[in-house]
Amino acid sequence: MKPDVERKDSVVTDYMNLDTDGKKSYFSNAVKYERDSVYNADKSYAAFLKSKNYNRNLNYVLEKDHAKKSFNFYNKFKNVGLVVTDQELPKWKMENEFKKISNMNCQKAIADYKGRKWVAWFSKDFPVSDGPYKFSGLPGLVVSVKDREDDHVFELIQIKKISAVTAFIPKNNKKMSQDEYRKLIKGYRFSPGEDIAAMNVDSKAGTIGLELKDGYVTQLDYSKIKKSGADMDAVIDKMLRMSNNPIEKE
């Protein structure tokens, strides 16, 4: 993804999981899922702060209910759990164009969805009507999908069997409309006093372990922050800034 609409070279690559049993599916960040799993097992806060990094814009969990044809988008804003329910599926137009991707027979489909023009390749080799994010509704698994500007690109890395479909769905969520959520994120500005839940400076390792109230955990380069000569809060704010190039446009 390109989180900064004014800088097309601001490319971030991250890894997501799509866990499905054909009835429900959960789309979430792979590192966040791994981190939450480990913490729930041993409750080691030190290991929690030193866990791998992932992009803050990918802190959400997306739940699909295929029978109801609905999506529940879960995220946190500061320390408040939020849920946005959506029932708008992409309206796909299948093209008479085919190719192989990673030995899978794929067909092309296009859609105008949420303010962007999308190109997808799906495979009937895996007859699961699902895909990354909200991209479902095709007669097969979405293997690749991207918007025309290449601002958001999803590529399938691997498929494997899992013993159970699980997700860390937050409880006691405040319901919001899509417009309300969009305005909330658009108007967000980082504030150390309001956003930071815990911070650990390791001068020997040269890192700052940071946990935010929205559940995001990261390690920052302490020496890089010091060398900048700028106000530390301003530097951290820049590092943690939310995307101004969201996957769903107004």
mmCIF file of C-alpha atoms in Angstrom:
data_model
loop_
_atom_site.group_PDB
_atom_site.id
_atom_site.type_symbol
_atom_site.label_atom_id
_atom_site.label_comp_id
_atom_site.label_asym_id
_atom_site.label_seq_id
_atom_site.Cartn_x
_atom_site.Cartn_y
_atom_site.Cartn_z
ATOM 1 C CA MET A 1 0.000 0.000 0.000
ATOM 2 C CA LYS A 2 0.990 3.645 -0.466
ATOM 3 C CA PRO A 3 -0.061 5.364 2.793
ATOM 4 C CA ASP A 4 0.818 8.885 1.631
ATOM 5 C CA VAL A 5 -1.230 10.060 -1.352
ATOM 6 C CA GLU A 6 1.259 12.891 -1.995
ATOM 7 C CA ARG A 7 4.266 10.539 -2.048
ATOM 8 C CA LYS A 8 3.806 7.676 -4.485
ATOM 9 C CA ASP A 9 7.138 6.184 -3.337
ATOM 10 C CA SER A 10 5.792 5.702 0.208
ATOM 11 C CA VAL A 11 5.314 1.966 -0.266
ATOM 12 C CA VAL A 12 4.579 -0.307 2.706
ATOM 13 C CA THR A 13 4.566 -4.106 2.374
ATOM 14 C CA ASP A 14 2.883 -6.167 5.056
ATOM 15 C CA TYR A 15 1.400 -9.642 5.509
ATOM 16 C CA MET A 16 -2.235 -10.467 6.245
ATOM 17 C CA ASN A 17 -4.119 -13.673 7.087
ATOM 18 C CA LEU A 18 -7.455 -14.701 5.612
ATOM 19 C CA ASP A 19 -8.878 -17.503 7.771
ATOM 20 C CA THR A 20 -12.078 -19.063 6.440
ATOM 21 C CA ASP A 21 -14.320 -22.088 6.878
ATOM 22 C CA GLY A 22 -16.614 -21.083 4.003
ATOM 23 C CA LYS A 23 -19.257 -19.642 6.353
ATOM 24 C CA LYS A 24 -17.306 -16.949 8.128
ATOM 25 C CA SER A 25 -13.877 -15.506 7.524
ATOM 26 C CA TYR A 26 -11.472 -13.174 9.301
ATOM 27 C CA PHE A 27 -8.927 -10.899 7.643
ATOM 28 C CA SER A 28 -6.232 -9.554 9.956
ATOM 29 C CA ASN A 29 -2.573 -8.667 10.157
ATOM 30 C CA ALA A 30 -0.360 -11.769 10.388
ATOM 31 C CA VAL A 31 2.142 -10.235 12.831
ATOM 32 C CA LYS A 32 -0.619 -8.808 15.027
ATOM 33 C CA TYR A 33 -2.315 -12.226 15.151
ATOM 34 C CA GLU A 34 0.981 -13.939 16.018
ATOM 35 C CA ARG A 35 1.773 -11.345 18.693
ATOM 36 C CA ASP A 36 -1.690 -11.563 20.284
ATOM 37 C CA SER A 37 -1.515 -15.375 20.260
ATOM 38 C CA VAL A 38 1.852 -15.411 22.039
ATOM 39 C CA TYR A 39 0.787 -12.807 24.595
ATOM 40 C CA ASN A 40 -2.432 -14.671 25.401
ATOM 41 C CA ALA A 41 -0.370 -17.824 25.952
ATOM 42 C CA ASP A 42 2.407 -16.513 28.272
ATOM 43 C CA LYS A 43 1.354 -12.927 29.228
ATOM 44 C CA SER A 44 4.957 -11.757 28.752
ATOM 45 C CA TYR A 45 4.747 -7.969 28.497
ATOM 46 C CA ALA A 46 8.487 -7.635 27.731
ATOM 47 C CA ALA A 47 8.152 -9.959 24.721
ATOM 48 C CA PHE A 48 4.977 -8.124 23.750
ATOM 49 C CA LEU A 49 6.849 -4.798 23.448
ATOM 50 C CA LYS A 50 9.716 -6.415 21.530
ATOM 51 C CA SER A 51 7.497 -8.170 19.014
ATOM 52 C CA LYS A 52 7.801 -7.694 15.260
ATOM 53 C CA ASN A 53 6.595 -4.516 13.630
ATOM 54 C CA TYR A 54 3.636 -4.107 11.323
ATOM 55 C CA ASN A 55 1.944 -1.058 9.816
ATOM 56 C CA ARG A 56 -0.427 0.828 12.094
ATOM 57 C CA ASN A 57 -2.975 1.266 9.291
ATOM 58 C CA LEU A 58 -3.416 -2.530 9.339
ATOM 59 C CA ASN A 59 -4.456 -2.805 12.988
ATOM 60 C CA TYR A 60 -8.018 -3.842 12.118
ATOM 61 C CA VAL A 61 -9.877 -7.159 11.913
ATOM 62 C CA LEU A 62 -12.453 -7.659 9.160
ATOM 63 C CA GLU A 63 -15.129 -10.301 9.744
ATOM 64 C CA LYS A 64 -17.214 -11.610 6.841
ATOM 65 C CA ASP A 65 -20.509 -13.434 7.353
ATOM 66 C CA HIS A 66 -21.187 -15.088 3.994
ATOM 67 C CA ALA A 67 -24.776 -16.119 4.803
ATOM 68 C CA LYS A 68 -25.750 -12.576 5.800
ATOM 69 C CA LYS A 69 -23.510 -11.057 3.098
ATOM 70 C CA SER A 70 -22.194 -8.544 5.579
ATOM 71 C CA PHE A 71 -18.879 -7.254 6.868
ATOM 72 C CA ASN A 72 -17.942 -6.192 10.387
ATOM 73 C CA PHE A 73 -14.878 -3.949 10.477
ATOM 74 C CA TYR A 74 -13.297 -3.857 13.958
ATOM 75 C CA ASN A 75 -10.701 -1.320 15.019
ATOM 76 C CA LYS A 76 -9.770 0.772 18.043
ATOM 77 C CA PHE A 77 -9.543 4.537 18.306
ATOM 78 C CA LYS A 78 -7.415 5.408 21.315
ATOM 79 C CA ASN A 79 -8.941 3.046 23.936
ATOM 80 C CA VAL A 80 -12.415 2.713 22.390
ATOM 81 C CA GLY A 81 -13.355 -0.387 20.385
ATOM 82 C CA LEU A 82 -15.261 0.426 17.202
ATOM 83 C CA VAL A 83 -17.270 -1.644 14.744
ATOM 84 C CA VAL A 84 -18.518 -0.571 11.326
ATOM 85 C CA THR A 85 -21.047 -2.867 9.656
ATOM 86 C CA ASP A 86 -21.240 -2.881 5.862
ATOM 87 C CA GLN A 87 -23.400 -4.844 3.416
ATOM 88 C CA GLU A 88 -22.124 -3.357 0.172
ATOM 89 C CA LEU A 89 -20.484 -6.133 -1.850
ATOM 90 C CA PRO A 90 -18.376 -5.423 -4.932
ATOM 91 C CA LYS A 91 -20.409 -5.681 -8.153
ATOM 92 C CA TRP A 92 -18.068 -7.684 -10.327
ATOM 93 C CA LYS A 93 -17.956 -7.859 -14.102
ATOM 94 C CA MET A 94 -16.156 -11.014 -15.227
ATOM 95 C CA GLU A 95 -13.867 -10.617 -18.245
ATOM 96 C CA ASN A 96 -13.054 -13.205 -20.889
ATOM 97 C CA GLU A 97 -9.387 -13.099 -19.941
ATOM 98 C CA PHE A 98 -7.452 -15.908 -18.277
ATOM 99 C CA LYS A 99 -3.942 -16.593 -17.012
ATOM 100 C CA LYS A 100 -2.041 -18.772 -14.564
ATOM 101 C CA ILE A 101 -0.820 -17.345 -11.266
ATOM 102 C CA SER A 102 1.353 -19.674 -9.159
ATOM 103 C CA ASN A 103 0.011 -22.706 -11.105
ATOM 104 C CA MET A 104 -3.587 -21.650 -10.436
ATOM 105 C CA ASN A 105 -6.004 -21.117 -13.332
ATOM 106 C CA CYS A 106 -7.331 -17.582 -12.936
ATOM 107 C CA GLN A 107 -9.944 -15.375 -14.576
ATOM 108 C CA LYS A 108 -10.095 -11.586 -14.618
ATOM 109 C CA ALA A 109 -12.875 -9.521 -13.022
ATOM 110 C CA ILE A 110 -13.304 -5.765 -12.599
ATOM 111 C CA ALA A 111 -15.385 -3.600 -10.256
ATOM 112 C CA ASP A 112 -15.979 0.011 -9.263
ATOM 113 C CA TYR A 113 -16.011 -0.228 -5.482
ATOM 114 C CA LYS A 114 -15.748 2.299 -2.678
ATOM 115 C CA GLY A 115 -14.426 5.059 -4.938
ATOM 116 C CA ARG A 116 -11.768 2.998 -6.742
ATOM 117 C CA LYS A 117 -11.574 0.907 -9.908
ATOM 118 C CA TRP A 118 -10.377 -2.607 -9.064
ATOM 119 C CA VAL A 119 -8.895 -5.407 -11.156
ATOM 120 C CA ALA A 120 -9.034 -8.894 -9.643
ATOM 121 C CA TRP A 121 -7.914 -12.368 -10.674
ATOM 122 C CA PHE A 122 -9.816 -15.257 -9.092
ATOM 123 C CA SER A 123 -9.398 -19.021 -9.283
ATOM 124 C CA LYS A 124 -12.110 -21.689 -9.411
ATOM 125 C CA ASP A 125 -9.384 -24.173 -8.432
ATOM 126 C CA PHE A 126 -10.333 -23.057 -4.904
ATOM 127 C CA PRO A 127 -14.151 -22.741 -4.946
ATOM 128 C CA VAL A 128 -14.300 -20.393 -1.955
ATOM 129 C CA SER A 129 -16.111 -17.127 -2.664
ATOM 130 C CA ASP A 130 -13.706 -15.033 -0.640
ATOM 131 C CA GLY A 131 -10.600 -12.893 -0.814
ATOM 132 C CA PRO A 132 -8.601 -10.201 0.965
ATOM 133 C CA TYR A 133 -10.352 -7.305 2.690
ATOM 134 C CA LYS A 134 -13.977 -7.038 1.373
ATOM 135 C CA PHE A 135 -13.211 -8.593 -2.012
ATOM 136 C CA SER A 136 -15.612 -11.523 -2.201
ATOM 137 C CA GLY A 137 -18.625 -12.568 -4.282
ATOM 138 C CA LEU A 138 -16.760 -14.244 -7.136
ATOM 139 C CA PRO A 139 -17.074 -17.990 -7.963
ATOM 140 C CA GLY A 140 -13.621 -18.701 -6.608
ATOM 141 C CA LEU A 141 -10.823 -17.417 -4.407
ATOM 142 C CA VAL A 142 -9.403 -13.967 -5.199
ATOM 143 C CA VAL A 143 -5.710 -14.578 -5.878
ATOM 144 C CA SER A 144 -4.740 -11.026 -6.838
ATOM 145 C CA VAL A 145 -6.516 -7.671 -6.670
ATOM 146 C CA LYS A 146 -5.334 -4.080 -7.060
ATOM 147 C CA ASP A 147 -6.732 -0.658 -7.826
ATOM 148 C CA ARG A 148 -5.931 1.133 -11.093
ATOM 149 C CA GLU A 149 -3.449 3.493 -9.377
ATOM 150 C CA ASP A 150 -1.578 0.613 -7.676
ATOM 151 C CA ASP A 151 -2.161 2.358 -4.328
ATOM 152 C CA HIS A 152 -3.475 -0.862 -2.750
ATOM 153 C CA VAL A 153 -2.303 -4.255 -4.008
ATOM 154 C CA PHE A 154 -3.077 -7.702 -2.578
ATOM 155 C CA GLU A 155 -1.216 -10.822 -3.737
ATOM 156 C CA LEU A 156 -1.761 -14.380 -2.497
ATOM 157 C CA ILE A 157 1.411 -15.825 -0.953
ATOM 158 C CA GLN A 158 0.329 -19.295 0.215
ATOM 159 C CA ILE A 159 -2.642 -21.498 1.064
ATOM 160 C CA LYS A 160 -2.576 -23.902 3.998
ATOM 161 C CA LYS A 161 -5.019 -25.875 6.107
ATOM 162 C CA ILE A 162 -5.645 -24.753 9.676
ATOM 163 C CA SER A 163 -7.256 -26.672 12.518
ATOM 164 C CA ALA A 164 -9.765 -23.940 13.423
ATOM 165 C CA VAL A 165 -10.835 -20.468 12.346
ATOM 166 C CA THR A 166 -10.145 -18.053 15.182
ATOM 167 C CA ALA A 167 -9.873 -14.301 15.565
ATOM 168 C CA PHE A 168 -9.273 -11.847 18.365
ATOM 169 C CA ILE A 169 -12.526 -9.904 18.105
ATOM 170 C CA PRO A 170 -12.699 -7.060 20.638
ATOM 171 C CA LYS A 171 -15.753 -6.884 22.882
ATOM 172 C CA ASN A 172 -18.001 -3.956 23.848
ATOM 173 C CA ASN A 173 -17.621 -2.120 20.566
ATOM 174 C CA LYS A 174 -19.190 1.200 19.728
ATOM 175 C CA LYS A 175 -21.146 1.061 16.457
ATOM 176 C CA MET A 176 -20.327 3.687 13.868
ATOM 177 C CA SER A 177 -21.358 4.432 10.305
ATOM 178 C CA GLN A 178 -18.766 4.355 7.529
ATOM 179 C CA ASP A 179 -18.930 8.154 7.202
ATOM 180 C CA GLU A 180 -18.483 8.672 10.949
ATOM 181 C CA TYR A 181 -15.461 6.359 11.022
ATOM 182 C CA ARG A 182 -13.897 8.012 7.977
ATOM 183 C CA LYS A 183 -14.229 11.495 9.529
ATOM 184 C CA LEU A 184 -12.802 10.248 12.832
ATOM 185 C CA ILE A 185 -9.667 8.826 11.197
ATOM 186 C CA LYS A 186 -9.264 11.786 8.851
ATOM 187 C CA GLY A 187 -9.297 14.230 11.777
ATOM 188 C CA TYR A 188 -6.926 12.183 13.965
ATOM 189 C CA ARG A 189 -3.702 13.746 15.253
ATOM 190 C CA PHE A 190 -1.209 11.837 17.403
ATOM 191 C CA SER A 191 -0.997 13.007 21.037
ATOM 192 C CA PRO A 192 1.510 11.307 23.407
ATOM 193 C CA GLY A 193 -0.654 11.941 26.475
ATOM 194 C CA GLU A 194 -3.811 10.606 24.842
ATOM 195 C CA ASP A 195 -2.338 7.803 22.722
ATOM 196 C CA ILE A 196 0.570 6.172 24.569
ATOM 197 C CA ALA A 197 -0.304 3.375 27.010
ATOM 198 C CA ALA A 198 3.271 2.261 27.775
ATOM 199 C CA MET A 199 6.797 3.105 26.642
ATOM 200 C CA ASN A 200 10.111 1.388 27.246
ATOM 201 C CA VAL A 201 13.452 2.951 26.205
ATOM 202 C CA ASP A 202 16.310 0.460 25.737
ATOM 203 C CA SER A 203 19.395 2.651 25.311
ATOM 204 C CA LYS A 204 21.717 -0.335 24.796
ATOM 205 C CA ALA A 205 19.600 -1.775 22.015
ATOM 206 C CA GLY A 206 18.835 1.722 20.727
ATOM 207 C CA THR A 207 15.086 1.124 20.593
ATOM 208 C CA ILE A 208 11.883 2.517 22.012
ATOM 209 C CA GLY A 209 9.169 -0.047 22.685
ATOM 210 C CA LEU A 210 5.827 1.667 22.317
ATOM 211 C CA GLU A 211 2.313 0.440 23.099
ATOM 212 C CA LEU A 212 -0.589 2.672 22.113
ATOM 213 C CA LYS A 213 -4.048 2.663 23.672
ATOM 214 C CA ASP A 214 -5.526 1.346 20.417
ATOM 215 C CA GLY A 215 -3.503 -1.870 20.906
ATOM 216 C CA TYR A 216 -0.804 -1.081 18.348
ATOM 217 C CA VAL A 217 2.706 -2.089 19.420
ATOM 218 C CA THR A 218 5.935 -1.125 17.685
ATOM 219 C CA GLN A 219 9.660 -0.615 18.177
ATOM 220 C CA LEU A 220 11.191 2.655 17.029
ATOM 221 C CA ASP A 221 14.849 3.459 16.313
ATOM 222 C CA TYR A 222 15.876 5.610 19.293
ATOM 223 C CA SER A 223 19.186 6.727 17.751
ATOM 224 C CA LYS A 224 17.393 7.868 14.600
ATOM 225 C CA ILE A 225 14.984 9.941 16.663
ATOM 226 C CA LYS A 226 17.828 11.529 18.667
ATOM 227 C CA LYS A 227 19.905 12.294 15.557
ATOM 228 C CA SER A 228 17.014 14.123 13.927
ATOM 229 C CA GLY A 229 17.486 16.978 16.406
ATOM 230 C CA ALA A 230 13.763 17.638 16.272
ATOM 231 C CA ASP A 231 11.194 17.409 19.021
ATOM 232 C CA MET A 232 10.801 13.723 19.931
ATOM 233 C CA ASP A 233 7.001 13.886 19.989
ATOM 234 C CA ALA A 234 6.974 15.421 16.494
ATOM 235 C CA VAL A 235 9.244 12.670 15.129
ATOM 236 C CA ILE A 236 7.145 9.898 16.698
ATOM 237 C CA ASP A 237 4.003 11.584 15.372
ATOM 238 C CA LYS A 238 5.425 11.425 11.843
ATOM 239 C CA MET A 239 6.393 7.759 12.247
ATOM 240 C CA LEU A 240 2.928 6.794 13.524
ATOM 241 C CA ARG A 241 0.854 8.989 11.224
ATOM 242 C CA MET A 242 -2.273 7.359 9.784
ATOM 243 C CA SER A 243 -2.741 6.984 6.037
ATOM 244 C CA ASN A 244 -4.228 9.849 4.018
ATOM 245 C CA ASN A 245 -4.729 7.395 1.136
ATOM 246 C CA PRO A 246 -7.399 5.009 2.511
ATOM 247 C CA ILE A 247 -8.526 1.940 0.615
ATOM 248 C CA GLU A 248 -12.098 3.295 0.618
ATOM 249 C CA LYS A 249 -12.433 6.793 -0.801
ATOM 250 C CA GLU A 250 -15.184 9.246 0.069
#
